[in-house]
Every structure is written in structure tokens, then in C-alpha cells.
Amino acid sequence: MLRSVIKGSGSALPKRVVTNDELASQIDTSDEWIVERTGISQRHIAGEDETTSTLATDAALAALADAGIDAKSIELIVLATATPDNTFPATATKVQHAIGCDGGIAFDVAAVCSGFLYALATADSMLRSGMAKRALVIGAETFSRILDWEDRGTCVLFGDGAGAVVLEAVESEEDGPGVLTTRLHADGEQHDLLYVDGGPSTTGTVGHVRMKGREVFRHAVVNLTDVLNEVLEDMNLSGDAIDWVVPHQANARILDATARKLGIAPEKVVVTVDQHANTSAASVPLAFDVARKDGRIKAGDLVMFEAMGGGFTWGASLVRM
Ligand code: ACO
């Protein structure tokens, strides 16, 4: 069967690191509060010369180098972001030009923190239907640009970064590598719990992140547990069959609660939220790249990606490496 196989990964982070103590010197918060409630110790914040497209480009080039694949052979770029360089064109087209890929398909998807799952599912479908043979799937964000730096309930939670994977359509055996199954969901009724209070067609401004954190937390644990169970049922597997869970890095307490409900051992959950904070669509591919490069995720491993974000949108995908 034709499957989308991950051939390489890469990531990029802004140069500047901002610690909790540095934030506490500017707003009414503390390292102790942030670590206890979220698990976050620091985040990377983009400088003036760093944008979503520059971070995405660096991550894409690193993924291509890791895969040993030339940019010219990429026929599809799907980039997940809620913080594009411009309202249009798609940031994916800027990346296409920057990496020296001179043809094919390039577009953005907007599903906020679950954007990478939506992008992966889109690219997987297009590869399996024969529209392209090789794809770059990227999650890239500069959330620091849409934060209200006076709202301590949100500004301490987010960071900037990018992650990318190279996917290739390959004839694979039943137990061979590739994206095995994906489930995606959306619930527009929950708009007001997590949104940005601006946009081109409403205020004509970029706006800032607004969130009812406690309610988001509650929905996140329920929705993620449900979708992870759907994926496991699709494949007739139980939680203990999974080698690694690479979750969206929103909050260490959400990761713990979700893993516990599924009976997945905490040491199988890749955690980078302490170092990167919540990088929205970038968080899953960033964490995946960290765990591949440090040797935890290996060929043959069964890896679960999962995320939930504004909309609400949420999803999970099971991949054999
Ligand atoms: N520093 C110090 N105190 C703070 C801060 C801060 N940065 N932020 C809020 N507080 C205070 C509040 O003012 C409140 O004080 P009060 O009791 O005097 O009114 C108190 O801390 C408790 O506030 P809550 O919002 O109820 O705190 P909670 O325990 O719910 O933690 C948090 C807040 C961390 C946002 C949590 O609700 C959460 O993680 N929610 C999930 C949100 C999330 O991850 N969103 C990301 C996108 S969605 C996703 O990816 C799943």
C-alpha cells in the first residue's frame, strides 16, 4: 500500500531565550507560579530579523538535510501557522522560494495549536492520492507577536519556533513505516474560550490572544483522551503498544493528565514545554525533532502525535517510523 513515510525532520528556534525570571521582572508573575501551573521554565522569542517564514525556512532546510533530499524534488509544502508573515500570500510560498524549490504546490493551513496535525493529514492524503511524491510539512509560529504582554494569564505561556518533516509516498508493507491513521475534529461553538481579538475582516488589526485558561484545560484533557482512543481503536491497539507520544506542548499538567487517562507511561511522553513553552503549530514537529535527534525515537517505533487548539480544533495521528 502507498504510505506517507517520514524521511527526515528539522527544527529552528529564535536566538533569544526569555526565562521566567526575566518575565517576572516585567509583569506581576513568578518563576514558581509559572513552573508549578505549566511546567514552563523558558521560551524563545523572535527578534526583529526573525519571522515565521525565516524560522520555517531554517526548519525546512534542516529537515531536507536530515533526509538527504534536494529542495527541488519537493512537490508540496503545507505550512501550519496562526502567525503568518503577511495576511497573504501564504507563508508556505515564501518558504518555497527561500529553500530554492521552484515548482509544485504550497499553501498554509490554519488550525492553531493542532495545525501540524491538520497539515500532516492534508499532505498525507495528497501524497496517497498521487498529487505529489515528496512533501514538506511545517509548523511555524511567532506567537510573541500576537500576545498581550500585559496579560499575565496568557503571555507567560507561549514561545516562538518551527519544526518540519519531509514526507515521501512509498510502497509500504502492512507493518512497514508511514502514517497509519489520523483523526481530526473541530468544534466552532467553543470559539470564545480561545481566540485572537482581531483580524483583517473584523478589526483590520492583528489582535491579541484571549483565553479562558481553566475551561480550555478541561476541554483539552477530555478531547485529547477521546481522539487518542479513536486512533488506538482504528488500529486495534492499546496504549501500551505506543513507543512514543509526541503531544502538543501546551502545559505539563495537560500532558500528564492525558497520558494517565490512557495508561501511557509518563517516560514515553516527549516533553519540551519546559524549554520551548507553547509554540502552537510548531510544538509537535519541534518536540519530534528533539526526540529523533537525541536518539529516543528510532526506526520501527510507533509514534503518536496529538494536539488541541483554538477553534476548538484537535486531532491525533499514529505513525510508524
Ligand atoms: N502569574 C501569577 N499569577 C497568575 C498568572 C501568572 N502568570 N496568571 C494568572 N494568575 C493568577 C490569576 O489571576 C488567579 O488569581 P486569583 O485566584 O487571585 O484570581 C490565579 O492565578 C489562578 O488563575 P487560573 O487562571 O484559575 O489558574 P489555573 O490554575 O487555571 O492556571 C493556566 C492557568 C496555566 C492558564 C491553566 O488554566 C492552563 O494551562 N490552561 C490551559 C490553557 C492552555 O494550555 N492553552 C494553550 C492553548 S490550548 C492548548 O494548547 C490545549
XYZ file of C-alpha atoms and ligand atoms in Angstrom:
372
model
C 0.000 0.000 0.000
C 1.063 3.595 -0.657
C 2.002 5.341 2.587
C 3.499 8.706 3.564
C 6.815 7.940 5.250
C 8.776 10.439 7.373
C 12.208 10.710 5.764
C 13.684 13.474 7.916
C 12.971 16.212 10.440
C 14.345 19.599 11.404
C 13.609 22.476 13.740
C 14.569 26.064 14.427
C 14.327 28.360 17.427
C 14.881 32.102 17.759
C 18.239 33.097 19.242
C 16.823 34.949 22.245
C 15.838 32.936 25.343
C 13.495 34.577 27.857
C 13.396 32.966 31.295
C 10.520 33.099 33.759
C 12.634 35.338 35.991
C 13.080 37.825 33.137
C 9.281 37.911 32.649
C 8.806 38.331 36.393
C 10.951 41.455 36.250
C 8.440 42.982 33.801
C 4.994 41.707 34.859
C 3.332 40.517 38.078
C 4.280 36.831 37.964
C 6.951 34.481 39.336
C 9.093 31.567 38.207
C 7.448 29.473 40.929
C 3.870 30.190 39.697
C 4.707 29.505 36.040
C 6.633 26.260 36.725
C 4.017 24.916 39.132
C 0.989 25.657 36.880
C 2.525 24.920 33.468
C 5.960 23.252 33.697
C 7.441 26.095 31.594
C 10.916 27.430 32.570
C 11.811 29.449 29.478
C 10.775 30.255 25.920
C 12.491 31.528 22.741
C 11.264 34.884 21.442
C 11.809 36.048 17.848
C 13.975 39.109 17.247
C 13.343 41.756 14.594
C 15.183 39.744 11.932
C 13.278 36.530 12.727
C 9.787 35.830 11.363
C 7.553 32.809 10.903
C 8.958 32.308 7.384
C 12.625 32.574 8.421
C 12.121 30.050 11.229
C 10.112 27.786 8.893
C 12.825 28.035 6.238
C 15.568 27.066 8.713
C 13.498 24.105 9.958
C 12.707 23.018 6.382
C 16.364 23.160 5.306
C 17.368 21.143 8.387
C 14.695 18.518 7.589
C 15.832 18.291 3.941
C 19.474 17.884 5.041
C 18.441 15.212 7.548
C 16.525 13.338 4.826
C 19.319 13.831 2.269
C 16.730 15.211 -0.170
C 17.165 18.170 -2.530
C 14.632 21.019 -2.197
C 13.994 20.831 -5.951
C 12.368 17.413 -5.563
C 9.733 18.745 -3.121
C 6.367 18.973 -4.903
C 4.175 20.002 -1.960
C 4.651 22.349 1.012
C 1.939 22.510 3.668
C 2.696 25.023 6.403
C 0.631 25.272 9.579
C 0.586 28.672 11.253
C -1.666 31.166 13.012
C 1.002 33.862 12.743
C 1.825 34.211 9.020
C 4.383 36.799 7.866
C 1.621 38.553 5.907
C -2.156 38.207 5.624
C -1.328 36.918 2.150
C 0.394 35.283 0.320
C 0.733 32.035 2.226
C 3.950 31.793 4.258
C 4.470 28.415 2.533
C 5.155 30.242 -0.751
C 7.846 32.378 0.932
C 9.459 29.204 2.259
C 9.197 27.571 -1.187
C 11.192 30.444 -2.708
C 13.685 30.664 0.191
C 14.645 26.972 0.074
C 15.076 27.002 -3.725
C 12.090 24.824 -4.565
C 10.838 26.135 -7.889
C 7.557 24.361 -8.519
C 4.719 22.322 -7.105
C 2.052 23.203 -4.561
C 2.463 25.449 -1.494
C -0.183 26.679 0.938
C -0.876 27.354 4.628
C -3.376 25.698 6.936
C -4.873 27.467 9.955
C -5.829 25.219 12.839
C -3.766 26.999 15.536
C -2.150 24.559 18.010
C -3.415 21.489 16.115
C -2.216 22.948 12.800
C 0.584 20.411 12.391
C -1.907 17.525 12.686
C -4.167 19.149 10.060
C -1.162 19.822 7.804
C 0.158 16.268 8.176
C -3.270 14.790 7.362
C -3.631 17.067 4.312
C -0.181 16.222 2.956
C -0.697 12.507 3.683
C -3.976 12.480 1.711
C -2.409 14.356 -1.212
C 0.604 12.041 -1.329
C -1.517 8.910 -1.185
C -3.823 10.215 -3.931
C -0.804 10.763 -6.200
C -0.852 14.598 -6.346
C 2.792 14.720 -5.222
C 5.582 12.312 -4.309
C 7.539 14.349 -1.748
C 6.242 16.926 0.715
C 7.441 19.267 3.417
C 5.062 19.590 6.352
C 5.940 22.537 8.561
C 4.598 24.046 11.776
C 5.946 27.549 12.407
C 4.863 30.368 14.699
C 5.822 33.720 16.150
C 3.109 33.866 18.820
C 5.107 36.539 20.672
C 3.755 38.989 18.053
C 0.101 38.352 18.993
C 0.483 38.235 22.782
C -0.827 40.947 25.080
C 2.341 41.386 27.157
C 0.259 42.936 29.952
C -1.999 39.866 30.283
C -0.084 37.587 32.651
C -2.697 34.839 32.154
C -1.539 34.288 28.545
C 1.835 35.935 27.842
C 3.805 33.568 30.089
C 2.516 30.501 28.224
C 3.786 30.921 24.663
C 7.028 30.942 22.668
C 8.240 31.053 19.056
C 9.774 28.336 16.854
C 9.381 25.993 13.901
C 9.565 22.288 13.096
C 9.366 20.394 9.808
C 9.217 16.866 8.419
C 9.896 15.531 4.931
C 7.247 13.052 3.789
C 7.613 10.698 0.837
C 4.988 8.463 -0.793
C 6.413 4.933 -0.568
C 5.017 1.447 -1.239
C 4.948 0.040 2.298
C 4.094 -3.340 3.850
C 1.209 -3.702 6.339
C 3.672 -3.472 9.279
C 6.019 -1.079 7.429
C 6.662 2.622 8.005
C 4.335 5.550 7.323
C 1.331 7.485 8.574
C -1.071 4.741 9.693
C -4.191 6.656 10.707
C -5.295 10.188 11.597
C -8.424 11.571 13.270
C -9.267 15.292 13.205
C -12.080 17.262 14.872
C -13.376 20.812 15.198
C -15.983 22.477 17.419
C -16.705 26.095 16.478
C -19.064 26.512 19.425
C -16.049 26.948 21.711
C -14.674 29.963 19.807
C -14.805 32.334 22.793
C -12.648 30.174 25.053
C -9.521 30.733 22.936
C -9.272 33.265 20.094
C -7.491 36.357 18.786
C -9.480 39.588 19.124
C -8.524 40.974 15.711
C -8.200 40.065 12.051
C -8.251 41.515 8.535
C -12.023 41.179 8.050
C -13.175 42.268 11.527
C -10.968 44.925 13.107
C -8.393 45.362 10.355
C -5.742 44.746 13.016
C -3.722 41.717 14.039
C -5.215 41.438 17.554
C -4.119 39.588 20.691
C -4.631 36.102 22.140
C -7.567 35.853 24.569
C -8.120 32.697 26.593
C -10.233 31.274 29.409
C -7.413 29.030 30.615
C -9.268 26.913 33.133
C -12.023 25.953 30.659
C -9.512 25.291 27.866
C -7.655 22.961 30.220
C -10.809 20.970 30.971
C -11.781 20.580 27.281
C -8.201 19.707 26.310
C -7.977 16.668 28.584
C -11.404 15.318 27.508
C -10.963 15.946 23.753
C -7.408 14.625 23.601
C -8.261 11.475 25.537
C -11.218 10.823 23.190
C -9.261 11.325 19.968
C -6.325 9.233 21.178
C -8.757 6.428 21.960
C -10.268 6.748 18.448
C -6.844 6.336 16.854
C -5.984 3.363 19.062
C -9.347 1.754 18.182
C -8.733 2.359 14.452
C -5.554 0.291 14.756
C -6.892 -2.190 17.330
C -4.139 -1.212 19.779
C -3.935 -0.373 23.470
C -1.911 2.484 24.966
C 0.995 0.238 25.951
C 1.713 -0.558 22.241
C 2.805 3.044 21.674
C 6.568 3.662 21.846
C 6.392 7.478 21.986
C 3.717 10.103 22.384
C 4.687 13.462 20.892
C 1.993 15.802 22.179
C 1.317 19.463 21.592
C 3.336 21.175 24.313
C 0.748 23.409 25.988
C 1.081 22.589 29.638
C 2.875 19.785 31.506
C -0.274 19.159 33.549
C -2.352 18.525 30.359
C 0.328 16.065 29.147
C 0.366 14.219 32.473
C -3.419 14.043 32.806
C -3.912 12.791 29.230
C -1.181 10.137 29.480
C -2.577 8.923 32.820
C -6.114 8.542 31.400
C -4.768 6.394 28.540
C -2.467 4.268 30.688
C 0.614 5.524 28.819
C 3.795 5.602 30.954
C 4.992 9.191 31.555
C 8.518 8.316 30.351
C 7.067 7.595 26.877
C 5.790 11.167 26.569
C 8.195 13.594 24.867
C 8.234 16.825 26.880
C 9.802 20.073 25.655
C 7.302 22.539 27.142
C 9.839 23.359 29.890
C 12.309 24.696 27.285
C 10.059 25.975 24.463
C 6.726 26.825 26.177
C 3.681 26.566 23.878
C 4.798 27.189 20.280
C 1.336 26.387 18.862
C 1.573 24.610 15.456
C 5.353 24.321 15.814
C 5.304 22.390 19.067
C 4.671 18.836 17.790
C 7.305 18.836 14.994
C 9.769 20.659 17.294
C 9.381 18.058 20.047
C 9.501 15.241 17.457
C 12.780 16.573 16.049
C 14.309 16.860 19.533
C 13.416 13.247 20.378
C 14.654 11.927 16.996
C 17.933 13.802 17.158
C 18.694 12.742 20.757
C 18.142 9.110 19.709
C 14.925 8.363 21.588
C 12.694 7.890 18.503
C 14.134 5.200 16.224
C 13.244 3.343 13.019
C 10.332 0.962 13.599
C 8.916 2.901 16.581
C 5.183 3.573 16.823
C 4.752 7.313 17.433
C 1.533 9.103 18.374
C 1.171 12.801 17.552
C -1.650 14.721 19.248
C -2.755 18.333 19.646
C -5.618 20.614 20.545
C -6.007 24.326 19.940
C -8.243 27.305 19.222
C -11.449 26.731 17.301
C -11.518 24.329 19.042
C -9.639 22.003 16.733
C -7.961 18.779 17.774
C -6.550 15.583 16.369
C -4.163 12.649 16.645
C -2.096 10.673 14.199
C -0.276 7.356 14.532
C 2.948 6.947 12.570
C 5.331 4.001 12.187
C 8.908 5.286 11.813
N 1.443 34.642 37.407
C 0.905 34.689 38.620
N -0.409 34.550 38.846
C -1.209 34.344 37.773
C -0.704 34.299 36.472
C 0.678 34.444 36.303
N 1.272 34.398 35.100
N -1.720 34.087 35.619
C -2.832 34.000 36.358
N -2.532 34.173 37.668
C -3.431 34.162 38.816
C -4.847 34.525 38.454
O -5.004 35.924 38.418
C -5.623 33.870 39.564
O -5.556 34.695 40.713
P -6.843 34.865 41.685
O -7.101 33.482 42.217
O -6.340 35.825 42.693
O -7.925 35.388 40.796
C -4.833 32.610 39.883
O -3.522 32.832 39.322
C -5.433 31.351 39.289
O -5.757 31.599 37.932
P -6.347 30.500 36.995
O -6.447 31.026 35.601
O -7.581 29.930 37.594
O -5.153 29.432 37.088
P -5.062 27.943 36.580
O -4.662 27.060 37.681
O -6.249 27.565 35.756
O -3.797 28.028 35.603
C -3.363 28.175 33.243
C -3.854 28.890 34.497
C -1.899 27.825 33.425
C -3.532 29.084 32.035
C -4.177 26.874 33.048
O -5.556 27.129 33.135
C -3.905 26.237 31.724
O -2.813 25.792 31.452
N -4.911 26.122 30.862
C -4.735 25.553 29.551
C -4.517 26.643 28.624
C -3.587 26.307 27.513
O -2.713 25.493 27.611
N -3.820 26.979 26.399
C -2.969 26.848 25.288
C -3.696 26.695 24.022
S -4.839 25.415 24.029
C -3.972 24.090 24.094
O -2.902 24.103 23.591
C -4.540 22.937 24.725
